[in-house]
Amino acid sequence: MESLRLVGTFLRIGVQTELQYRSNVVFSVLQSLVAVGTSLAVLALVFSHTDSLGGWSGDELLVVMGVYVLMGGVLRSVVQPAMNQLMDDVQHGTLDFVLTKPADSMLLVSIRRIELWQSVDVLVGAGIVGFALSRLDTRPGLLAVLGFVVALALGVVVLWAFWLLLTTAAFWVVRTDSLVELLSGMYQAGRWPVTIYPGWLRIGFTFLVPLAFAITVPAQALTGRLSVWLLLGAAAFTVGLVALTRWVWSVGLRAYSGASA
Amino acid sequence: MEPAIRVRDLRKTFRVAERDAGLGASVRSLVRRRYREVAAVAGVSFDVAPGEVVGFLGPNGAGKTTTLKMLSGLLHPTGGEVSVLGHVPARREKAYLGRITLVMGNRNQLQWDIPALDSFELNRAVYRIPEPEFRRARDELVELLEIGDLVRKPVRTLSLGERMKAEVAAALLHRPQVLFLDEPTIGLDIGAQKRLRGFVAEYTRRHGASVLLTSHYMADVQALCQRVVVIDKGQVLFDGGLRQLTARFSPHQTITVQLAEPGTDLSAFGAVVEAGEGRVSIQVPKAETSAVAGRLLAAHAVTDLTIEDPPIEDVIEQAFSAGRTA
């Protein structure tokens, strides 16, 4: 409860800060339009040759793309800014201020900076999902939508935990920018459902770079591909990943404070 | 009375990788690293009583910041004991962190793009300060620091002095009982230094907080600290009042006289350190000061005479060089 209040306060101040830079919204919208336009063109090109890709129809893949854009918005507006701030703090020694605060340090580093205007993509992605759903033959029922919401929430947690896990490397390697760059590149693979990738890549995108749980699973919920077991599996994976991140974080802190030396 | 801060035989050893200069050495160090143990803090002990303001002095690399970091729970000691307000800092319990504060003059914690008032809000949430108490503390700090107009402006538009005052206010909203101030006046102009000093004195008087202060500006120390702990190379050289520090490390005093007839040679009385316009300063052993002053007054027409201890900077310098040769 206290944690929620803390998150709420940081979110409110973060939004206030961003409202000072209203002109950024123009840039974000343009950026979003270009990215979405390119993706749509590729999708149209692929489906001018074929009716389905790995069992997914064009409109179903549009759902995947919508979730991909939406999650990308979450990543760039909430997750990445906080992680960049964390890397900065490790480099400049200002993490000391976070660690001398009577609050959960892992939570605190995750909520200190947002980039509101990047969340334009969340709306654009939701729009694409809505549009794609209107073209599907079988509309998802209430249960499927519920499954989608749960899978989406789990996906956000997975992305956050995974990015934090990698950023924690900053405790040992001071410059992790290139690592994060690499991952942002890999995130692009998420525009396609992981099921269309060959075996080894699919496993990699599921467990190493968990795009499957962040993007494919929510999309599966809306396209009648989600079983209760898959959702439970996603939940179990999320819990496991958060636990792992927490553990690595505490090990990182010990290294930072010299407790292990 | 139980001390607010109790440090016993505190030690911190860092393991640092080292290599020789040059490409060959760089490549070799990739394969096999050599490590060297560096003792940053090597057996430091002192106490700070509740409400006491103690100056923590030492040259760069003496182990001041390392000690402060161990006291604020950022670093785990390699050995020894630390207890602050009855807590072991390294455990970083919320109950402990909520009662201390850390101010570092060369690093800022206020968010750059928002007014300090908003950062205060964030600290209210982090420290879970109840609204009425938060308002009382905030208004008091804003008034004492005279930052009423500044806290509404984005922090990036403030001058260094203004920003530091806002930093200090943010760090004290939760009314901490122990303050770790690491070079809080660094880079500030004389006026801003003075105002911040005055504030710290007033704050500790009102709230009875204990302060451990490091500073390179002796004026800070002289204005605020009843006691100083001087460390060098990770060890305590001196722990006591400023006056005792002077007595111990500087056996000389300076007698300055204004002579009625300029040009008189006073080198018979002691080492002349300054002379001009009939004003002469001589350095004499402390034990002989009054005798020499008496003889001076008897032998020459003196219109004015003052006896001074050497500047505290010189005394500290003396202490460090004494510590090195010992």
Coordinates of N, CA and C in Angstrom, one line a residue, chain B residues 130-322:
Chain B
P130 N 4.2 12.5 7.7 CA 2.8 13.0 7.8 C 2.6 14.4 7.3
E131 N 1.6 14.7 6.6 CA 1.4 16.0 6.0 C 1.6 17.2 6.9
P132 N 1.0 17.2 8.1 CA 1.2 18.4 9.0 C 2.6 18.6 9.3
E133 N 3.3 17.5 9.7 CA 4.7 17.6 10.1 C 5.6 18.1 8.9
F134 N 5.2 17.5 7.7 CA 6.0 17.9 6.5 C 5.8 19.4 6.3
R135 N 4.6 19.9 6.4 CA 4.4 21.3 6.1 C 5.2 22.2 7.1
R136 N 5.2 21.8 8.4 CA 5.9 22.5 9.4 C 7.4 22.5 9.1
A137 N 7.9 21.4 8.8 CA 9.4 21.3 8.6 C 9.7 22.1 7.3
R138 N 8.9 21.9 6.3 CA 9.2 22.6 5.0 C 9.2 24.1 5.2
D139 N 8.2 24.6 5.9 CA 8.1 26.1 6.1 C 9.2 26.6 7.0
E140 N 9.6 25.8 8.0 CA 10.7 26.2 8.8 C 12.0 26.3 8.0
L141 N 12.2 25.3 7.2 CA 13.5 25.3 6.4 C 13.5 26.4 5.4
V142 N 12.4 26.6 4.7 CA 12.3 27.7 3.7 C 12.6 29.0 4.4
E143 N 12.0 29.2 5.6 CA 12.2 30.5 6.3 C 13.7 30.6 6.7
L144 N 14.2 29.6 7.4 CA 15.6 29.7 7.9 C 16.6 29.9 6.8
L145 N 16.4 29.2 5.7 CA 17.3 29.3 4.6 C 17.0 30.5 3.6
E146 N 15.9 31.1 3.9 CA 15.5 32.3 3.0 C 15.4 31.8 1.5
I147 N 14.6 30.8 1.3 CA 14.5 30.3 -0.1 C 13.1 30.3 -0.6
G148 N 12.3 31.2 0.0 CA 10.9 31.2 -0.3 C 10.6 31.4 -1.8
D149 N 11.3 32.2 -2.5 CA 11.1 32.5 -3.9 C 11.7 31.4 -4.8
L150 N 12.8 30.8 -4.3 CA 13.6 29.9 -5.1 C 13.0 28.6 -5.3
V151 N 12.2 28.1 -4.3 CA 11.8 26.7 -4.4 C 10.7 26.5 -5.4
R152 N 10.2 27.6 -6.0 CA 9.2 27.4 -7.1 C 9.8 27.4 -8.5
K153 N 11.1 27.7 -8.5 CA 11.8 27.7 -9.9 C 12.4 26.4 -10.1
P154 N 12.5 26.0 -11.4 CA 13.2 24.7 -11.7 C 14.6 24.8 -11.2
V155 N 15.1 23.7 -10.6 CA 16.4 23.7 -10.0 C 17.5 24.1 -10.9
R156 N 17.4 23.8 -12.2 CA 18.4 24.1 -13.1 C 18.7 25.6 -13.3
T157 N 17.7 26.4 -12.9 CA 17.8 27.9 -13.1 C 18.4 28.5 -11.9
L158 N 18.7 27.8 -10.8 CA 19.3 28.3 -9.6 C 20.8 28.5 -9.7
S159 N 21.3 29.4 -8.9 CA 22.8 29.5 -8.8 C 23.3 28.4 -7.9
L160 N 24.6 28.1 -7.9 CA 25.1 27.1 -7.1 C 24.7 27.2 -5.6
G161 N 24.9 28.5 -5.1 CA 24.6 28.7 -3.7 C 23.1 28.5 -3.4
E162 N 22.2 28.9 -4.3 CA 20.8 28.8 -4.1 C 20.4 27.3 -4.1
R163 N 21.1 26.6 -5.1 CA 20.8 25.2 -5.2 C 21.2 24.4 -4.0
M164 N 22.4 24.8 -3.4 CA 22.9 24.1 -2.2 C 21.9 24.2 -1.1
K165 N 21.3 25.4 -1.0 CA 20.4 25.7 0.1 C 19.2 24.8 -0.1
A166 N 18.7 24.7 -1.3 CA 17.5 23.9 -1.6 C 17.9 22.4 -1.3
E167 N 19.1 22.0 -1.6 CA 19.6 20.6 -1.4 C 19.5 20.3 0.1
V168 N 20.0 21.3 0.9 CA 20.0 21.1 2.3 C 18.6 21.0 2.9
A169 N 17.7 21.8 2.4 CA 16.4 21.8 2.9 C 15.7 20.4 2.6
A170 N 16.0 19.9 1.3 CA 15.4 18.6 1.0 C 15.9 17.5 1.9
A171 N 17.2 17.7 2.3 CA 17.8 16.6 3.1 C 17.4 16.6 4.5
L172 N 16.7 17.7 4.9 CA 16.4 17.8 6.4 C 14.9 17.8 6.6
L173 N 14.1 17.6 5.6 CA 12.6 17.6 5.8 C 12.1 16.6 6.8
H174 N 12.8 15.5 6.9 CA 12.4 14.4 7.8 C 13.0 14.6 9.2
R175 N 13.6 15.7 9.4 CA 14.1 16.0 10.8 C 15.1 15.0 11.2
P176 N 16.2 14.7 10.5 CA 17.1 13.6 10.9 C 17.8 14.0 12.2
Q177 N 18.2 13.0 13.0 CA 18.9 13.3 14.2 C 20.4 13.3 14.0
V178 N 20.9 12.7 12.9 CA 22.3 12.7 12.6 C 22.5 13.2 11.2
L179 N 23.3 14.2 11.1 CA 23.6 14.7 9.7 C 25.1 14.4 9.3
F180 N 25.2 13.8 8.2 CA 26.5 13.7 7.6 C 26.7 14.7 6.5
L181 N 27.5 15.7 6.7 CA 27.7 16.8 5.8 C 29.1 16.6 5.2
D182 N 29.2 16.3 3.9 CA 30.5 16.1 3.2 C 30.7 17.3 2.3
E183 N 31.6 18.2 2.7 CA 31.9 19.4 2.0 C 30.7 20.1 1.6
P184 N 29.8 20.5 2.5 CA 28.6 21.1 2.1 C 28.7 22.5 1.5
T185 N 29.9 23.2 1.7 CA 30.0 24.6 1.2 C 31.0 24.6 0.1
I186 N 31.4 23.5 -0.5 CA 32.4 23.5 -1.6 C 31.9 24.3 -2.8
G187 N 32.8 25.2 -3.3 CA 32.4 25.9 -4.4 C 31.6 27.2 -4.2
L188 N 31.1 27.3 -3.0 CA 30.2 28.5 -2.7 C 31.0 29.7 -2.5
D189 N 30.4 30.9 -2.8 CA 31.1 32.1 -2.5 C 31.0 32.4 -1.0
I190 N 31.8 33.3 -0.5 CA 32.0 33.6 1.0 C 30.6 33.8 1.6
G191 N 29.8 34.7 1.0 CA 28.5 35.0 1.5 C 27.6 33.8 1.7
A192 N 27.6 33.0 0.7 CA 26.7 31.8 0.7 C 27.2 30.8 1.7
Q193 N 28.6 30.7 1.8 CA 29.2 29.8 2.8 C 28.7 30.2 4.2
K194 N 28.8 31.5 4.4 CA 28.5 32.1 5.8 C 27.0 31.8 6.1
R195 N 26.1 32.0 5.2 CA 24.7 31.8 5.4 C 24.4 30.4 5.7
L196 N 25.0 29.5 5.0 CA 24.8 28.0 5.2 C 25.3 27.6 6.5
R197 N 26.5 28.1 6.9 CA 27.0 27.9 8.2 C 26.1 28.3 9.3
G198 N 25.6 29.5 9.2 CA 24.7 30.1 10.2 C 23.4 29.2 10.3
F199 N 23.0 28.7 9.2 CA 21.8 27.9 9.2 C 22.1 26.6 9.9
V200 N 23.2 25.9 9.6 CA 23.5 24.6 10.3 C 23.6 24.8 11.8
A201 N 24.2 26.0 12.2 CA 24.3 26.2 13.6 C 22.9 26.4 14.3
E202 N 22.1 27.2 13.6 CA 20.7 27.4 14.1 C 19.9 26.1 14.1
Y203 N 20.1 25.3 13.1 CA 19.3 24.1 13.0 C 19.7 23.1 14.1
T204 N 21.0 22.9 14.3 CA 21.4 22.0 15.4 C 21.0 22.5 16.8
R205 N 21.0 23.8 16.9 CA 20.6 24.4 18.2 C 19.1 24.1 18.5
R206 N 18.3 24.3 17.4 CA 16.9 24.1 17.6 C 16.5 22.6 17.8
H207 N 17.1 21.7 17.0 CA 16.7 20.3 17.0 C 17.6 19.4 17.7
G208 N 18.7 19.9 18.2 CA 19.6 19.0 18.9 C 20.2 17.9 18.1
A209 N 20.4 18.1 16.8 CA 20.9 17.0 16.0 C 22.4 16.9 16.1
S210 N 23.0 15.7 15.9 CA 24.4 15.6 15.8 C 24.9 15.7 14.4
V211 N 26.1 16.3 14.3 CA 26.6 16.6 12.9 C 28.0 16.1 12.8
L212 N 28.3 15.4 11.8 CA 29.7 15.1 11.4 C 30.0 15.8 10.1
L213 N 30.9 16.8 10.2 CA 31.1 17.7 9.0 C 32.5 17.6 8.5
T214 N 32.6 17.3 7.2 CA 34.0 17.4 6.6 C 34.0 18.7 5.7
S215 N 35.1 19.4 5.8 CA 35.2 20.6 5.0 C 36.6 21.0 4.8
H216 N 36.9 21.6 3.7 CA 38.3 22.1 3.5 C 38.3 23.6 3.9
Y217 N 37.2 24.2 4.2 CA 37.1 25.5 4.7 C 37.2 25.6 6.2
M218 N 38.3 26.0 6.7 CA 38.4 26.0 8.1 C 37.4 27.0 8.8
A219 N 37.0 28.0 8.0 CA 36.0 28.9 8.6 C 34.7 28.1 9.0
D220 N 34.3 27.1 8.2 CA 33.2 26.3 8.5 C 33.4 25.6 9.9
V221 N 34.6 25.0 10.0 CA 34.9 24.2 11.2 C 35.0 25.2 12.4
Q222 N 35.6 26.3 12.2 CA 35.7 27.2 13.4 C 34.4 27.7 13.8
A223 N 33.5 28.0 12.9 CA 32.2 28.5 13.2 C 31.3 27.5 13.8
L224 N 31.4 26.2 13.5 CA 30.4 25.2 13.8 C 30.9 24.2 14.9
C225 N 32.2 23.9 14.9 CA 32.5 22.7 15.6 C 33.2 23.0 16.9
Q226 N 32.7 22.3 18.0 CA 33.3 22.4 19.3 C 34.5 21.5 19.3
R227 N 34.5 20.5 18.4 CA 35.5 19.5 18.5 C 35.9 19.1 17.1
V228 N 37.1 18.6 16.9 CA 37.5 18.1 15.6 C 38.2 16.8 15.7
V229 N 38.0 15.9 14.7 CA 38.7 14.7 14.6 C 39.5 14.8 13.4
V230 N 40.9 14.7 13.5 CA 41.7 14.9 12.4 C 42.3 13.5 12.0
I231 N 42.1 13.1 10.7 CA 42.6 11.8 10.3 C 43.5 12.0 9.1
D232 N 44.5 11.1 9.0 CA 45.4 11.0 7.9 C 45.8 9.6 7.7
K233 N 45.8 9.2 6.4 CA 46.1 7.8 6.1 C 45.3 6.8 6.9
G234 N 44.0 7.1 7.0 CA 43.1 6.2 7.6 C 43.2 6.1 9.1
Q235 N 44.0 7.0 9.8 CA 44.2 6.9 11.2 C 43.9 8.2 11.9
V236 N 43.5 8.2 13.1 CA 43.2 9.4 13.8 C 44.5 10.0 14.4
L237 N 44.7 11.3 14.0 CA 45.9 12.0 14.4 C 45.6 12.8 15.7
F238 N 44.3 13.3 15.7 CA 44.0 14.1 16.8 C 42.4 14.1 17.1
D239 N 42.0 14.1 18.3 CA 40.6 14.2 18.6 C 40.4 15.1 19.8
G240 N 39.9 16.3 19.6 CA 39.7 17.2 20.8 C 39.3 18.6 20.3
G241 N 39.3 19.6 21.2 CA 38.9 20.9 20.9 C 39.8 21.6 19.9
L242 N 39.3 22.6 19.2 CA 40.2 23.4 18.3 C 41.4 24.0 19.0
R243 N 41.1 24.5 20.3 CA 42.1 25.1 21.0 C 43.3 24.2 21.4
Q244 N 42.9 23.0 21.8 CA 43.9 21.9 22.1 C 44.7 21.6 20.9
L245 N 44.0 21.6 19.7 CA 44.7 21.3 18.5 C 45.8 22.3 18.2
T246 N 45.5 23.5 18.4 CA 46.5 24.6 18.2 C 47.6 24.4 19.2
A247 N 47.2 24.2 20.5 CA 48.3 24.0 21.5 C 49.2 22.9 21.2
R248 N 48.6 21.8 20.7 CA 49.4 20.6 20.5 C 50.3 20.7 19.3
F249 N 49.8 21.2 18.2 CA 50.5 21.2 16.9 C 51.2 22.5 16.6
S250 N 50.9 23.6 17.3 CA 51.6 24.8 17.0 C 52.2 25.4 18.2
P251 N 53.4 25.2 18.5 CA 54.0 25.7 19.7 C 54.3 27.2 19.7
H252 N 53.9 27.9 18.6 CA 54.2 29.3 18.5 C 53.0 30.2 18.5
Q253 N 53.2 31.4 18.9 CA 52.2 32.4 18.8 C 52.8 33.6 18.1
T254 N 52.0 34.5 17.5 CA 52.4 35.6 16.8 C 52.1 36.9 17.6
I255 N 53.2 37.7 17.8 CA 52.9 39.0 18.5 C 53.1 40.1 17.4
T256 N 52.1 40.9 17.3 CA 52.1 42.0 16.3 C 52.1 43.3 17.1
V257 N 53.1 44.1 16.8 CA 53.1 45.4 17.5 C 53.1 46.6 16.5
Q258 N 52.5 47.7 16.9 CA 52.5 48.9 16.2 C 53.5 49.8 16.9
L259 N 54.6 50.2 16.2 CA 55.7 50.9 16.9 C 55.5 52.4 16.6
A260 N 55.8 53.2 17.6 CA 55.8 54.7 17.4 C 56.8 55.2 16.4
E261 N 58.0 54.6 16.5 CA 59.1 54.9 15.6 C 59.4 53.8 14.6
P262 N 59.0 53.9 13.4 CA 59.2 52.8 12.4 C 60.7 52.5 12.2
G263 N 60.9 51.4 11.7 CA 62.3 51.0 11.3 C 63.1 50.3 12.4
T264 N 62.5 50.1 13.6 CA 63.2 49.4 14.7 C 63.3 47.9 14.4
D265 N 64.5 47.4 14.7 CA 64.8 46.0 14.4 C 64.4 45.2 15.7
L266 N 63.4 44.3 15.5 CA 62.9 43.5 16.6 C 63.4 42.0 16.6
S267 N 64.4 41.7 15.7 CA 64.8 40.3 15.5 C 65.4 39.7 16.8
A268 N 65.7 40.6 17.7 CA 66.3 40.1 19.0 C 65.2 39.4 19.9
F269 N 63.9 39.8 19.6 CA 62.8 39.2 20.4 C 62.3 37.9 19.8
G270 N 62.4 37.7 18.5 CA 61.9 36.5 17.9 C 62.0 36.5 16.4
A271 N 61.5 35.5 15.7 CA 61.6 35.5 14.3 C 60.6 36.5 13.7
V272 N 61.1 37.4 12.9 CA 60.2 38.4 12.3 C 59.6 37.8 11.1
V273 N 58.2 37.8 11.1 CA 57.5 37.1 10.0 C 56.9 38.2 9.0
E274 N 56.8 39.4 9.5 CA 56.2 40.4 8.7 C 56.6 41.8 9.2
A275 N 57.0 42.7 8.4 CA 57.4 44.0 8.9 C 57.1 45.1 7.8
G276 N 56.6 46.2 8.3 CA 56.3 47.3 7.3 C 55.5 48.4 8.0
E277 N 55.7 49.6 7.6 CA 54.9 50.8 8.1 C 54.8 50.8 9.6
G278 N 55.9 50.4 10.3 CA 55.9 50.5 11.7 C 55.2 49.3 12.4
R279 N 54.7 48.4 11.5 CA 53.9 47.3 12.1 C 54.8 46.0 11.9
V280 N 55.1 45.4 13.0 CA 56.0 44.2 12.9 C 55.3 43.0 13.6
S281 N 55.4 41.9 12.9 CA 54.9 40.6 13.5 C 56.1 39.7 13.8
I282 N 56.2 39.2 15.0 CA 57.2 38.2 15.3 C 56.6 36.9 15.9
Q283 N 57.3 35.8 15.6 CA 56.8 34.5 16.1 C 57.7 34.1 17.3
V284 N 57.0 33.7 18.3 CA 57.7 33.3 19.6 C 57.2 32.1 20.1
P285 N 58.0 31.3 20.8 CA 57.5 30.1 21.4 C 56.4 30.4 22.4
K286 N 55.3 29.6 22.4 CA 54.1 29.9 23.2 C 54.4 30.2 24.7
A287 N 55.3 29.4 25.3 CA 55.6 29.5 26.7 C 56.2 30.9 27.0
E288 N 56.9 31.5 26.0 CA 57.6 32.8 26.3 C 56.8 34.0 25.9
T289 N 55.6 33.8 25.4 CA 54.8 34.9 24.8 C 54.7 36.1 25.7
S290 N 54.2 35.8 27.0 CA 54.0 37.0 27.8 C 55.3 37.7 28.3
A291 N 56.3 36.9 28.5 CA 57.6 37.5 28.9 C 58.2 38.4 27.7
V292 N 58.1 37.9 26.5 CA 58.6 38.6 25.4 C 57.7 39.9 25.2
A293 N 56.4 39.8 25.3 CA 55.6 40.9 25.2 C 55.9 42.0 26.2
G294 N 56.2 41.6 27.5 CA 56.6 42.5 28.5 C 57.9 43.2 28.2
R295 N 58.9 42.4 27.7 CA 60.2 43.1 27.4 C 60.0 44.1 26.2
L296 N 59.1 43.7 25.2 CA 58.9 44.6 24.1 C 58.3 45.9 24.6
L297 N 57.3 45.8 25.4 CA 56.7 47.0 25.9 C 57.6 47.9 26.7
A298 N 58.5 47.3 27.4 CA 59.5 48.0 28.2 C 60.6 48.7 27.4
A299 N 61.0 48.0 26.3 CA 62.1 48.5 25.5 C 61.7 49.5 24.4
H300 N 60.5 49.4 23.9 CA 60.1 50.3 22.8 C 58.8 51.0 23.0
A301 N 58.6 52.0 22.3 CA 57.3 52.8 22.4 C 56.3 52.1 21.5
V302 N 55.5 51.3 22.1 CA 54.5 50.4 21.4 C 53.1 51.1 21.5
T303 N 52.5 51.3 20.4 CA 51.1 51.9 20.5 C 50.0 50.9 20.5
D304 N 50.4 49.7 20.0 CA 49.3 48.7 19.9 C 50.0 47.3 19.9
L305 N 49.5 46.3 20.6 CA 50.1 45.0 20.7 C 49.0 43.9 20.7
T306 N 49.1 43.0 19.8 CA 48.1 41.8 19.8 C 48.9 40.5 19.8
I307 N 48.3 39.5 20.4 CA 48.9 38.2 20.4 C 47.9 37.2 19.8
E308 N 48.3 36.5 18.8 CA 47.4 35.6 18.0 C 47.9 34.2 17.9
D309 N 47.0 33.3 17.9 CA 47.4 31.9 17.5 C 47.5 31.9 16.0
P310 N 48.3 31.0 15.5 CA 48.5 30.9 14.0 C 47.1 30.5 13.4
P311 N 46.9 30.9 12.1 CA 45.7 30.5 11.4 C 45.5 28.9 11.5
I312 N 44.2 28.5 11.7 CA 44.0 27.1 11.9 C 44.4 26.2 10.7
E313 N 44.4 26.8 9.5 CA 44.9 26.1 8.3 C 46.4 25.7 8.6
D314 N 47.2 26.6 9.1 CA 48.6 26.3 9.3 C 48.7 25.2 10.4
V315 N 47.9 25.3 11.4 CA 47.9 24.3 12.5 C 47.7 22.9 11.9
I316 N 46.6 22.8 11.1 CA 46.2 21.5 10.5 C 47.4 21.0 9.7
E317 N 47.9 21.9 8.9 CA 49.1 21.5 8.0 C 50.2 21.0 8.9
Q318 N 50.4 21.6 10.0 CA 51.5 21.2 10.9 C 51.1 19.8 11.5
A319 N 49.9 19.6 11.8 CA 49.4 18.3 12.3 C 49.7 17.2 11.3
F320 N 49.4 17.5 10.0 CA 49.6 16.4 9.0 C 51.1 16.1 8.8
S321 N 51.9 17.2 8.8 CA 53.3 16.9 8.6 C 53.9 16.2 9.8
A322 N 53.4 16.5 11.0 CA 53.8 15.8 12.3 C 53.4 14.4 12.2

